[in-house]
Short mmCIF file of C-alpha atoms in Angstrom, two decimals:
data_model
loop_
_atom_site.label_atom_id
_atom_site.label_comp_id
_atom_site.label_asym_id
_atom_site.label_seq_id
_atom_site.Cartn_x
_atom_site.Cartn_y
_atom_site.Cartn_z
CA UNK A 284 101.96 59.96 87.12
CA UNK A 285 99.46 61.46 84.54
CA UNK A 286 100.53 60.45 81.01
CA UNK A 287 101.72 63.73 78.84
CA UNK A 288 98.81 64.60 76.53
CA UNK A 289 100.76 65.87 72.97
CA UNK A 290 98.34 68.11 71.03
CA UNK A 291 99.29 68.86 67.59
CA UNK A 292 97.79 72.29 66.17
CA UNK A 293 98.19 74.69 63.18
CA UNK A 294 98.68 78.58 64.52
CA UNK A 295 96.58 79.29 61.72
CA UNK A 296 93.69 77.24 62.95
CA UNK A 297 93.44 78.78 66.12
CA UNK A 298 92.13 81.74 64.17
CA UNK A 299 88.04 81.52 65.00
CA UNK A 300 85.86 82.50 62.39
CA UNK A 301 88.22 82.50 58.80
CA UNK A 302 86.89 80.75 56.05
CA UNK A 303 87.89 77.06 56.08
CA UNK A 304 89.62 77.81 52.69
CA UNK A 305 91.61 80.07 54.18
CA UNK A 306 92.44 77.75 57.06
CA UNK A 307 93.60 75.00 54.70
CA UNK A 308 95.85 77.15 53.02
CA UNK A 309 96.98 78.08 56.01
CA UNK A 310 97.89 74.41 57.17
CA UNK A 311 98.86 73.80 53.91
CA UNK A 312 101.68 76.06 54.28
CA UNK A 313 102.95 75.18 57.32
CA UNK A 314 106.19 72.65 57.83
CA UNK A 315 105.75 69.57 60.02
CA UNK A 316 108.57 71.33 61.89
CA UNK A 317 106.44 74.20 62.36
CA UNK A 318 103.58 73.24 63.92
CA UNK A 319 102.55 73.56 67.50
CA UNK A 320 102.78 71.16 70.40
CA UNK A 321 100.89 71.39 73.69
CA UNK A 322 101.60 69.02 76.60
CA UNK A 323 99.73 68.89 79.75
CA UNK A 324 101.37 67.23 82.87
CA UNK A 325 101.46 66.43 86.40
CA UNK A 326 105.35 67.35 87.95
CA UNK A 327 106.01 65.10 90.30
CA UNK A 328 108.58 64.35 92.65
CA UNK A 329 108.49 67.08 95.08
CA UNK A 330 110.35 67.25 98.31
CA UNK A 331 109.39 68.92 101.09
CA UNK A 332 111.09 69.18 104.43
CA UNK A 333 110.83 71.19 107.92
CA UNK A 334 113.47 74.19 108.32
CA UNK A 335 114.75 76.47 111.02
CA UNK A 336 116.25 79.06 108.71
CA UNK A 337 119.03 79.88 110.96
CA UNK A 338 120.24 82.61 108.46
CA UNK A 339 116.72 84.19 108.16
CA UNK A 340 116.81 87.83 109.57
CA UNK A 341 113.53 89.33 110.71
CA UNK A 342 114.37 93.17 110.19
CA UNK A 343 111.33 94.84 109.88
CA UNK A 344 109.92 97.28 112.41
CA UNK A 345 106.55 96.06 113.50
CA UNK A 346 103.44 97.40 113.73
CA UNK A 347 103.29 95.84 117.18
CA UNK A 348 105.35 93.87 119.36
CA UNK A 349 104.82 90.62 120.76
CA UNK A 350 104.99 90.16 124.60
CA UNK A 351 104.65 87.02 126.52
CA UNK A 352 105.01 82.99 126.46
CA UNK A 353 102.52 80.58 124.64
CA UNK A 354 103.36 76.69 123.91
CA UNK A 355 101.02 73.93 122.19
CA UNK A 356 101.31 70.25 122.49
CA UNK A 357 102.20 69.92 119.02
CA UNK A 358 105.45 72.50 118.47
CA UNK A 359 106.30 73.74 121.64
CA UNK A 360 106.79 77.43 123.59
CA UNK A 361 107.04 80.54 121.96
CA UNK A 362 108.57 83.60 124.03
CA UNK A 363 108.66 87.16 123.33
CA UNK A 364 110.05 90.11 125.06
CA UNK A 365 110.50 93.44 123.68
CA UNK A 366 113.60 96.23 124.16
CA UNK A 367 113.12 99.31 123.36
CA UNK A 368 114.27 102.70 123.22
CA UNK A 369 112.30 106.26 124.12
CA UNK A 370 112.65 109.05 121.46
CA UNK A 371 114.12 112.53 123.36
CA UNK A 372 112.80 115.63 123.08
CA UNK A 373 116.00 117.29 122.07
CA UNK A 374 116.68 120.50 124.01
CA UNK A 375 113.50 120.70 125.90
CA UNK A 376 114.47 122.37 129.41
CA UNK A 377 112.41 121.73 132.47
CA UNK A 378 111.50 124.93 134.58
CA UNK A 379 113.81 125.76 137.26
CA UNK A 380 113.20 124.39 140.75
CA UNK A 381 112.02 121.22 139.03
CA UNK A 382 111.44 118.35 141.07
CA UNK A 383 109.97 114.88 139.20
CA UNK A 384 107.76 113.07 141.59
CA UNK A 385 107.32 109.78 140.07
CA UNK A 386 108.04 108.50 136.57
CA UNK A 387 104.83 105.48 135.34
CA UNK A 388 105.37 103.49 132.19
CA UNK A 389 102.12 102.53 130.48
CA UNK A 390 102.04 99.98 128.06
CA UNK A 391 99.06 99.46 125.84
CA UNK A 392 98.01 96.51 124.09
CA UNK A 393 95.78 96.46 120.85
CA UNK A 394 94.62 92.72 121.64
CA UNK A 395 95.78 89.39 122.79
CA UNK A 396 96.56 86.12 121.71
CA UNK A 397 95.75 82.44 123.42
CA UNK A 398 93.68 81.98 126.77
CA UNK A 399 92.80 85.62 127.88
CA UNK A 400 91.46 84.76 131.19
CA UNK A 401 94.96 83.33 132.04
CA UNK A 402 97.62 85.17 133.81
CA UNK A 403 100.36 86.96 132.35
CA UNK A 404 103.09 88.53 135.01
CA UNK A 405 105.31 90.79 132.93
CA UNK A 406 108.45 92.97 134.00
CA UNK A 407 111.01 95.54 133.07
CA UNK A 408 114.67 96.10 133.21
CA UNK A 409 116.69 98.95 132.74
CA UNK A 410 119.08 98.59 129.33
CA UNK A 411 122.01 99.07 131.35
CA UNK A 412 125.13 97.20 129.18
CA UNK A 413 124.39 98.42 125.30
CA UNK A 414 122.39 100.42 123.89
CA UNK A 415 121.02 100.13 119.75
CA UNK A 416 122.50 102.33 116.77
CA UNK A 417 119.93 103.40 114.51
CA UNK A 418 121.30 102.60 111.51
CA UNK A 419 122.51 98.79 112.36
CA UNK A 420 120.62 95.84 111.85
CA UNK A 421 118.77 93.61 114.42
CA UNK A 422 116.99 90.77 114.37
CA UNK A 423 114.43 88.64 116.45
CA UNK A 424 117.31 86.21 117.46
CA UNK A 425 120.04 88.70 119.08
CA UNK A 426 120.80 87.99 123.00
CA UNK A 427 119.12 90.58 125.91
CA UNK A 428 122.10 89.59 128.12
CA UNK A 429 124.57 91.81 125.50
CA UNK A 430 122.08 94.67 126.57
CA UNK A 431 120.47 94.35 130.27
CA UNK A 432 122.56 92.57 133.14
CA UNK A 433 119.38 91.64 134.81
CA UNK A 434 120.70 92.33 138.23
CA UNK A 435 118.91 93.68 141.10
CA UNK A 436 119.77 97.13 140.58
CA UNK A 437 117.96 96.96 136.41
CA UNK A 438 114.75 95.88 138.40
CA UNK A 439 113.42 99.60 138.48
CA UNK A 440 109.81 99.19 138.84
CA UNK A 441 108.09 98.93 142.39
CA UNK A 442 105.89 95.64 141.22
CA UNK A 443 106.09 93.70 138.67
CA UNK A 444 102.33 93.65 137.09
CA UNK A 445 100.53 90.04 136.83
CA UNK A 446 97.47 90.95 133.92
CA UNK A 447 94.51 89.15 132.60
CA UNK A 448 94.50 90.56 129.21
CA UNK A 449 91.09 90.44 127.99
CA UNK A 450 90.25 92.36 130.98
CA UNK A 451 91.82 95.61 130.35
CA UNK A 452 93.59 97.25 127.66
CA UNK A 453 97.04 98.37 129.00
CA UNK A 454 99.80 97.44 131.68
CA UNK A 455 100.62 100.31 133.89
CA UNK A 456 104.25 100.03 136.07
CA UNK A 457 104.66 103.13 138.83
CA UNK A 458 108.89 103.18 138.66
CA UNK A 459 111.08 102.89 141.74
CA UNK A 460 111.99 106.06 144.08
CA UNK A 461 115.78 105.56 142.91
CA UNK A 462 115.06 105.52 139.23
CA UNK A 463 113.14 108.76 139.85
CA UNK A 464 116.16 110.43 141.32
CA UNK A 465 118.40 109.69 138.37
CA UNK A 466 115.89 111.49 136.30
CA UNK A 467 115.71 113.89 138.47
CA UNK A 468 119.54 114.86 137.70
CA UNK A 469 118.43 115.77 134.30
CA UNK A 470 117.61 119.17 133.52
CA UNK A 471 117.94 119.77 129.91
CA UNK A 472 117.38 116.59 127.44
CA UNK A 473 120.24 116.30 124.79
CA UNK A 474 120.49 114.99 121.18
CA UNK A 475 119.17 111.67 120.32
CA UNK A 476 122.63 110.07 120.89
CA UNK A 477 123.44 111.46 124.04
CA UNK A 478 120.47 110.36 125.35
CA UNK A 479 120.66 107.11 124.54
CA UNK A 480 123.94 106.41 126.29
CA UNK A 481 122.54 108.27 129.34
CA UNK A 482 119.10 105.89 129.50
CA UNK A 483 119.87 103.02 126.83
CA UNK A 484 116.05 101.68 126.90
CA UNK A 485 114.09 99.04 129.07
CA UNK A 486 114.10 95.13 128.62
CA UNK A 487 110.51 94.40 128.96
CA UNK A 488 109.53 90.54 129.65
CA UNK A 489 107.09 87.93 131.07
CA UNK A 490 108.03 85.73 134.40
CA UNK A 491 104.77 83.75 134.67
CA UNK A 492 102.66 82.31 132.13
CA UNK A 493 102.37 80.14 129.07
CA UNK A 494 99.50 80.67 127.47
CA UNK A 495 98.76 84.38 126.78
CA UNK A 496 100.76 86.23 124.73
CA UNK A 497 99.78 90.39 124.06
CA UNK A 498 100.00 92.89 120.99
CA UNK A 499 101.29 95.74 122.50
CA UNK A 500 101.63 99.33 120.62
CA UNK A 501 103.13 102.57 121.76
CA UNK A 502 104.55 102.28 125.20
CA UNK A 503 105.19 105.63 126.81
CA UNK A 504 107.04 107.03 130.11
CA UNK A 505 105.53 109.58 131.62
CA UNK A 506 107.32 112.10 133.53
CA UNK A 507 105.41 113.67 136.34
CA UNK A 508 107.03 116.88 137.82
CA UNK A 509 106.08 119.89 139.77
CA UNK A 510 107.96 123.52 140.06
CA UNK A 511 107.82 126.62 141.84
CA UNK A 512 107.64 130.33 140.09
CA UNK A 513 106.80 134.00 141.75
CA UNK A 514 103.25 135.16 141.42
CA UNK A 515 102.28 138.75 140.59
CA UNK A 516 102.88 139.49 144.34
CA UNK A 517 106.43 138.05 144.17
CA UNK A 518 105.23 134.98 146.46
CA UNK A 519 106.60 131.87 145.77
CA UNK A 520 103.96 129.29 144.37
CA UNK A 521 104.02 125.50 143.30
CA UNK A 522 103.32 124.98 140.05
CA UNK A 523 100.32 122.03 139.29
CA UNK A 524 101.13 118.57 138.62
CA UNK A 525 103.21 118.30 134.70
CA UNK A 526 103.74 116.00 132.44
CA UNK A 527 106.37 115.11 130.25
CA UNK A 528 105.90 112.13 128.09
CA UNK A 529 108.54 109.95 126.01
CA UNK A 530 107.64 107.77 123.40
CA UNK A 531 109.24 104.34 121.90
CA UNK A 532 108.13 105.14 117.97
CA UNK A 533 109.78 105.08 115.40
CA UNK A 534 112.38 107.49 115.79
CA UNK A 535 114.28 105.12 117.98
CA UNK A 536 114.56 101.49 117.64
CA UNK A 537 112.59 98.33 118.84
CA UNK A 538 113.80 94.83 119.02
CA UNK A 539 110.89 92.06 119.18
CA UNK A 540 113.38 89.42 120.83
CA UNK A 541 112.15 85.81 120.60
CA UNK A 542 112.92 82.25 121.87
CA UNK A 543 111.67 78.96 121.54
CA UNK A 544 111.48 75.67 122.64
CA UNK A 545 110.58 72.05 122.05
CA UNK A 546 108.08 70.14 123.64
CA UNK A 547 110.58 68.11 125.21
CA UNK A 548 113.12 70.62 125.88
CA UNK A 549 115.35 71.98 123.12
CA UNK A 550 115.47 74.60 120.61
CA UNK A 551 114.05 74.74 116.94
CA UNK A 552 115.92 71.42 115.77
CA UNK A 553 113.69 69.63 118.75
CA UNK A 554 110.97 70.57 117.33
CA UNK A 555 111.73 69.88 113.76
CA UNK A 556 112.95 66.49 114.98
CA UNK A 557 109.59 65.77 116.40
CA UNK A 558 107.40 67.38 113.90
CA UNK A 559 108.98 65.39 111.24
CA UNK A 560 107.65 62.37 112.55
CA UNK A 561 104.95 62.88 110.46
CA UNK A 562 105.61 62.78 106.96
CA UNK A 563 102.35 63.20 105.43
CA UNK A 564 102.53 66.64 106.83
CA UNK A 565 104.50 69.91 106.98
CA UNK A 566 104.62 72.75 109.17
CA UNK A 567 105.06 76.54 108.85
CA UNK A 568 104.57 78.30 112.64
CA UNK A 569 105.69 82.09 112.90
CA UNK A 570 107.04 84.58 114.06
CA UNK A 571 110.48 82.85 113.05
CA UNK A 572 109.94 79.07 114.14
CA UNK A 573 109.56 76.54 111.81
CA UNK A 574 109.12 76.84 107.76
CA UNK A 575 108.86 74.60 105.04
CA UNK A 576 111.36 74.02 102.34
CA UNK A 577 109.82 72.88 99.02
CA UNK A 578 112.89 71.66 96.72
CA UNK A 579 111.95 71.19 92.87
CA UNK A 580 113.85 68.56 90.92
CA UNK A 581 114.17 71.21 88.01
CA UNK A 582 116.83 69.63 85.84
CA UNK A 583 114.31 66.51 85.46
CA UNK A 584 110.93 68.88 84.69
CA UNK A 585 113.05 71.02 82.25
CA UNK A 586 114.50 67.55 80.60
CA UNK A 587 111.16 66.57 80.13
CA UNK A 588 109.18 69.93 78.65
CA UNK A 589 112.22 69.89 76.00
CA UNK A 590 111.96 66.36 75.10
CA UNK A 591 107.97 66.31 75.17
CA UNK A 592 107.45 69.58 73.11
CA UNK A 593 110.60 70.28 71.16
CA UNK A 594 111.94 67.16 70.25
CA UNK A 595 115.95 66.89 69.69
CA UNK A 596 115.91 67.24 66.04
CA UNK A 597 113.97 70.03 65.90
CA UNK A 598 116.83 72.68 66.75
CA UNK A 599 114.17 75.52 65.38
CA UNK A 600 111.49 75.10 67.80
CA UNK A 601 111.62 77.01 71.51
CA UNK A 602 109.55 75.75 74.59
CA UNK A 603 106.93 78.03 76.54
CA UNK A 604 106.01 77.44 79.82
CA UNK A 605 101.94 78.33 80.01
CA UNK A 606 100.90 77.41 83.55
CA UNK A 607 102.74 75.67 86.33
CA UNK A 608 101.00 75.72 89.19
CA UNK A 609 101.64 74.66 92.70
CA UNK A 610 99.00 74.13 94.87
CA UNK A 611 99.68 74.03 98.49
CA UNK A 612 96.71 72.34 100.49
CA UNK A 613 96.12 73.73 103.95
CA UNK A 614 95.12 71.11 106.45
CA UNK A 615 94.45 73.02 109.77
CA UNK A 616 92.36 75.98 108.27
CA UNK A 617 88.73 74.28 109.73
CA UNK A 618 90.22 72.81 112.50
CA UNK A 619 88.63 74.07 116.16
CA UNK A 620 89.61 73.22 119.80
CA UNK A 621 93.22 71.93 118.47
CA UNK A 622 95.41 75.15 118.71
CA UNK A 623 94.91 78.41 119.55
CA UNK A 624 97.12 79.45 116.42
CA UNK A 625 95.60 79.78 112.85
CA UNK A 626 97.11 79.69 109.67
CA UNK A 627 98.82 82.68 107.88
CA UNK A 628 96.57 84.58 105.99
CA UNK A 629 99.28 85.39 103.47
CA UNK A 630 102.23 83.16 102.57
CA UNK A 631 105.27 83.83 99.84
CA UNK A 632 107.17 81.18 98.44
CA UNK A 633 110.73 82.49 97.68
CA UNK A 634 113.83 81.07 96.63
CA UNK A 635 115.57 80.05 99.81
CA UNK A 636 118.99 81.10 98.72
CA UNK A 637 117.30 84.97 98.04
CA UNK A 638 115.61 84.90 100.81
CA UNK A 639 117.34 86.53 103.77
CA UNK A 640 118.59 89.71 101.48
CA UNK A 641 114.83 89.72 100.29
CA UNK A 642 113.78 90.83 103.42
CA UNK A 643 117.02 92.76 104.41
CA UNK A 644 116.85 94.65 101.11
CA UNK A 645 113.04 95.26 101.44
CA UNK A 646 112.54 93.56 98.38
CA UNK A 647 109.17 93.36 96.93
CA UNK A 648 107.28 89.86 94.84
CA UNK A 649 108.95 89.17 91.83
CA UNK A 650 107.58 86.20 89.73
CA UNK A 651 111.15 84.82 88.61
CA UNK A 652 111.81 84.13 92.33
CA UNK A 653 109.66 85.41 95.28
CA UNK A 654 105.39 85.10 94.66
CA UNK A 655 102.85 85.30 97.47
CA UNK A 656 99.18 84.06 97.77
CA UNK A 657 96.10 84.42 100.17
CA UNK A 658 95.17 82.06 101.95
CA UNK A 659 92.45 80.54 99.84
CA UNK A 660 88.80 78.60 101.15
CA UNK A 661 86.58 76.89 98.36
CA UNK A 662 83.80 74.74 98.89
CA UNK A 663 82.40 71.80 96.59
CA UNK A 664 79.47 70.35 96.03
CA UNK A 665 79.48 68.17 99.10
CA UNK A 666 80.01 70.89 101.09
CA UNK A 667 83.64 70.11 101.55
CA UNK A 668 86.18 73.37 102.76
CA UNK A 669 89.00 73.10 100.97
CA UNK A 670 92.05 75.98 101.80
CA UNK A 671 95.14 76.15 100.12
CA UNK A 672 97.54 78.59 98.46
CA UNK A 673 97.86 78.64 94.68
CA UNK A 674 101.55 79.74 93.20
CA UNK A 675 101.94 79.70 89.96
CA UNK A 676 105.93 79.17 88.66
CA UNK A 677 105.94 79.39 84.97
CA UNK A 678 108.03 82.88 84.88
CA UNK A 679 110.54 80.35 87.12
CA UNK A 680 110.03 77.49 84.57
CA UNK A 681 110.30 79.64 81.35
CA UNK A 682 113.66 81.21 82.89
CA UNK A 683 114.83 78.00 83.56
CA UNK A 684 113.97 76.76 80.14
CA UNK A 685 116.51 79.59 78.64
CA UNK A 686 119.45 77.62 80.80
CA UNK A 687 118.96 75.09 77.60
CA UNK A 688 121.46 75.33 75.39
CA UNK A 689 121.66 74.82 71.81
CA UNK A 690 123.87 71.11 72.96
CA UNK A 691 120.77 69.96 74.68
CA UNK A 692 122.02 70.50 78.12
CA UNK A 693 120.45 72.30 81.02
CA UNK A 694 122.90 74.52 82.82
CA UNK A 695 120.86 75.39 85.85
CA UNK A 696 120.77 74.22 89.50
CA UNK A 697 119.82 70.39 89.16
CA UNK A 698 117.14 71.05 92.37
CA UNK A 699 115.84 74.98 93.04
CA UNK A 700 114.84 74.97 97.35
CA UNK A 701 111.83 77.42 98.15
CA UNK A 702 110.74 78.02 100.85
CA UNK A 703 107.31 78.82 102.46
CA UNK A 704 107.20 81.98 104.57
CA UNK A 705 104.71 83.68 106.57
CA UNK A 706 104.47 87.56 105.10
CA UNK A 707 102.04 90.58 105.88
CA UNK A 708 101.63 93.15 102.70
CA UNK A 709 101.34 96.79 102.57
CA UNK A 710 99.38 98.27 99.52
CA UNK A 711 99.00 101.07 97.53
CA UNK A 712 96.87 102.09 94.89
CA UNK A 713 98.19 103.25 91.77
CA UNK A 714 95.19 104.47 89.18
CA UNK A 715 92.63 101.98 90.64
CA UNK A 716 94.98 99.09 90.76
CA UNK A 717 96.35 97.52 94.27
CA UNK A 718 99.95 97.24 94.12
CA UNK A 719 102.72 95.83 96.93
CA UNK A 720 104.45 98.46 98.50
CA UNK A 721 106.37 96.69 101.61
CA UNK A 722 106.23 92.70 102.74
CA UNK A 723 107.10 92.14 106.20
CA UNK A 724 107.91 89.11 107.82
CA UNK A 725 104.65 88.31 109.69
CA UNK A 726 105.07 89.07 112.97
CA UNK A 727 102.25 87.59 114.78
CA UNK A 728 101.90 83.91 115.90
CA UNK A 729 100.30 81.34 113.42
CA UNK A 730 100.57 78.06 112.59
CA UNK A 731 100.37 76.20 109.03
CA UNK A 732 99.93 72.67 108.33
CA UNK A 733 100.35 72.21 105.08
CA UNK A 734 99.92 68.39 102.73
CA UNK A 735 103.48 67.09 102.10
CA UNK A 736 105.25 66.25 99.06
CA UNK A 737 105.14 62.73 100.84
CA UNK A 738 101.41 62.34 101.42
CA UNK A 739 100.32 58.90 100.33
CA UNK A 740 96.83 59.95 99.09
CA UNK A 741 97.43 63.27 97.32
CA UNK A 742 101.18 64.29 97.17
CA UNK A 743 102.23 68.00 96.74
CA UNK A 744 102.96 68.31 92.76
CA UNK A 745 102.36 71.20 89.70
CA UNK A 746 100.19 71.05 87.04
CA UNK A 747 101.58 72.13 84.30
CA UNK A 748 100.84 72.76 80.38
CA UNK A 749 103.26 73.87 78.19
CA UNK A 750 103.80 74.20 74.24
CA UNK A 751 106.57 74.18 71.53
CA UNK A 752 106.41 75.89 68.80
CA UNK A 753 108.73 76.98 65.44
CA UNK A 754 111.26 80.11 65.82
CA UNK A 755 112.59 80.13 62.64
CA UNK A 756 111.40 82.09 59.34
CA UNK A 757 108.62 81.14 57.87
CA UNK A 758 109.23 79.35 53.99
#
């Protein structure tokens, strides 16, 4: 524990370049009461602990969606399949005589993640039970057995497609002859919700494979149909091949559906049980695995700035909190050949009980409760990487300090848990300046290891400084 460092100043003598007569009669006039006090300290006492976050609710859309199976030796299997609805092109009529030859869903991918020279089989239902509203909620944790029965008859492509993704760039599915002939009984598309009730979506997933998992963005069915018409001569003709193509954007809704589990079998809390072996370390792995929980003994760090720069007999002075700072040391950043998952570039550290209507409410950082940082890489003079993210809590601390009351007693929670999640940011500039527009819940797989509040050597603290000073008229 660093020893608090009191620093007793005159405001008037932080003035550079007065006249040292004026500076004395500056001092001069100043109470004892009403001088300033700095303190500089080390908070210690910091605990951290692993978290599933069961009441965490990843809403956002993504950019892309997440499709396949990928596990480590460390925290277990990650799986992700996708459903999905197509957007309808209200009212569109096909030509009379129409006849659709073959239906092909093609399924792009913007790049991969893991081992791409190993195989990936994927697959795809028909949505056959529910359907999604647009308006309702879903998250990354809802069950694909409430929408797709998964029996025989939801099967509706002719193979199922076994990839190597970094050799090619899309997954292509020809559809079976009897899910042609249902389309084949529509002749006119309807509105949006008619259509959805008629085809509710596709249930899209992987049956083989455990180490690949692909980014996939805009899948689209394409319709391929011919038609007859009269020529000039009045002779009947067949039209050339036509295509109509549907599209799962964002019109219509798209569920990135994931599941997980241990190395050893289990769920989440297997994996938390294991990872938590090791106390010197914690572990934040996305999309919606494992986070960290850092809880802050505030009622003892706000005890202390009062006592240390206010003093109890000095009912006219008021605390400031200057810096409190939180570093949060990244241990896996330089590591090679150990996972194929890196850290998070970005990471916010939010109050955990805000944190799930944060992200429902599309809430954007606030200092007094939800603050992000880069990932950030230094290097000293030994030519030592160093990566961390640097928070810094003193519009938390200063609130906090207002839960003081005039009794000298702090009001506030006695412990405030944050916790550390993965987030991607959208920007927007606003005359020359980069400002926050939209945090998402990062989406893509990565995998934190981050220096506990346990760690023998260097434990997870904040360095703070902060000063007291006199509120009341000036004599």
């Amino acid at each position: 524990m660093k020893r608090v460092l009191g620093i007793v100043i005159s405001l008037l003598l932080l003035l550079t370049g007065c006249k040292d007569d004026v500076q004395s009669a500056g001092s001069a006039a100043l109470q004892e009461n009403e001088k300033v006090v700095v303190c500089a300290t080390t908070f210690q006492g910091i605990q951290s602990k692993l978290d599933t976050m069961a009441n965490l609710h990843i809403t956002q859309t993504p950019d892309s969606f997440l499709l396949g199976e990928f596990n480590t030796e460390s925290w277990g299997t990650i799986k992700a399949d996708v459903l999905m609805q197509f957007a309808c092109p209200e009212g569109y009529k096909f030509p009379d005589s129409t006849q659709i030859d073959s239906v092909v869903l093609l399924i792009p991918y913007s790049t991969w993640f893991g081992d791409g020279q190993s195989p990936l089989r994927v697959s795809v239902y028909e949505m056959d039970k529910e359907t999604f509203l647009y308006a309702h909620t879903y998250t990354s944790d809802l069950d694909p057995s409430d929408y797709c029965s998964m029996e025989d008859s939801t099967h509706i492509v002719v193979d199922d497609r076994t990839i190597i993704a970094s050799q090619g760039k899309s997954i292509q599915f020809r559809m079976k002859d009897s899910w042609v002939e249902k389309w084949n009984t529509l002749r006119a598309f309807p509105n949006q919700t008619q259509f959805n009730e008629w085809f509710k979506g596709l249930y899209i997933t992987t049956t083989f494979g455990a180490s690949t998992a692909v980014y996939i963005t805009g899948p689209t069915l394409a319709l391929y149909y011919h038609y007859f018409y009269k020529d000039e001569q009045g002779i009947w003709q067949r039209s050339k091949e036509q295509a109509k193509y549907l599209y799962a954007n964002t019109e219509v809704r798209q569920v990135n559906h994931y599941s997980f589990q241990g190395v050893h079998g289990g769920g989440k809390q297997a994996v938390i049980e294991a990872l938590s072996q090791d106390t010197t370390t914690n572990y934040i792995v996305s999309p919606a695995y494992v986070y960290t929980v850092i809880s802050i003994p505030m009622k003892d760090y706000i005890t202390r700035i009062e006592e240390d720069s206010i003093h109890h007999s000095e009912s006219n002075k008021s605390a400031y909190m200057n810096k409190a700072e939180l570093i949060v040391e990244v241990l896996n950043a330089q590591k090679e050949n150990t996972t194929y998952a890196k850290p998070a570039k970005t990471m916010m550290l939010i109050r955990k009980d805000s944190a799930d209507n944060f992200f429902l409410r599309n809430g954007l950082p606030d200092d007094s409760y939800a603050l992000y940082s880069n990932l950030i890489t230094v290097v000293d003079s030994g030519n030592v990487y160093k990566n961390y993210y640097l928070f810094n809590l003193s519009t938390i601390f200063q609130s906090e300090l207002s839960r003081y009351n005039r009794n000298h007693e702090y009001i506030g929670q006695d412990t405030i848990p944050m916790v550390l999640i993965p987030v991607n940011l959208e920007f927007s500039s606003v005359q020359s300046t980069q400002i926050v527009t939209k945090v998402k819940i990062e989406q893509t797989i990565t995998s934190t290891e981050i220096r506990s509040a346990k760690h023998v050597d260097n434990p997870m603290d904040i360095d703070a400084i902060f000063s007291g000073f006199y509120t009341g008229p000036i004599k």
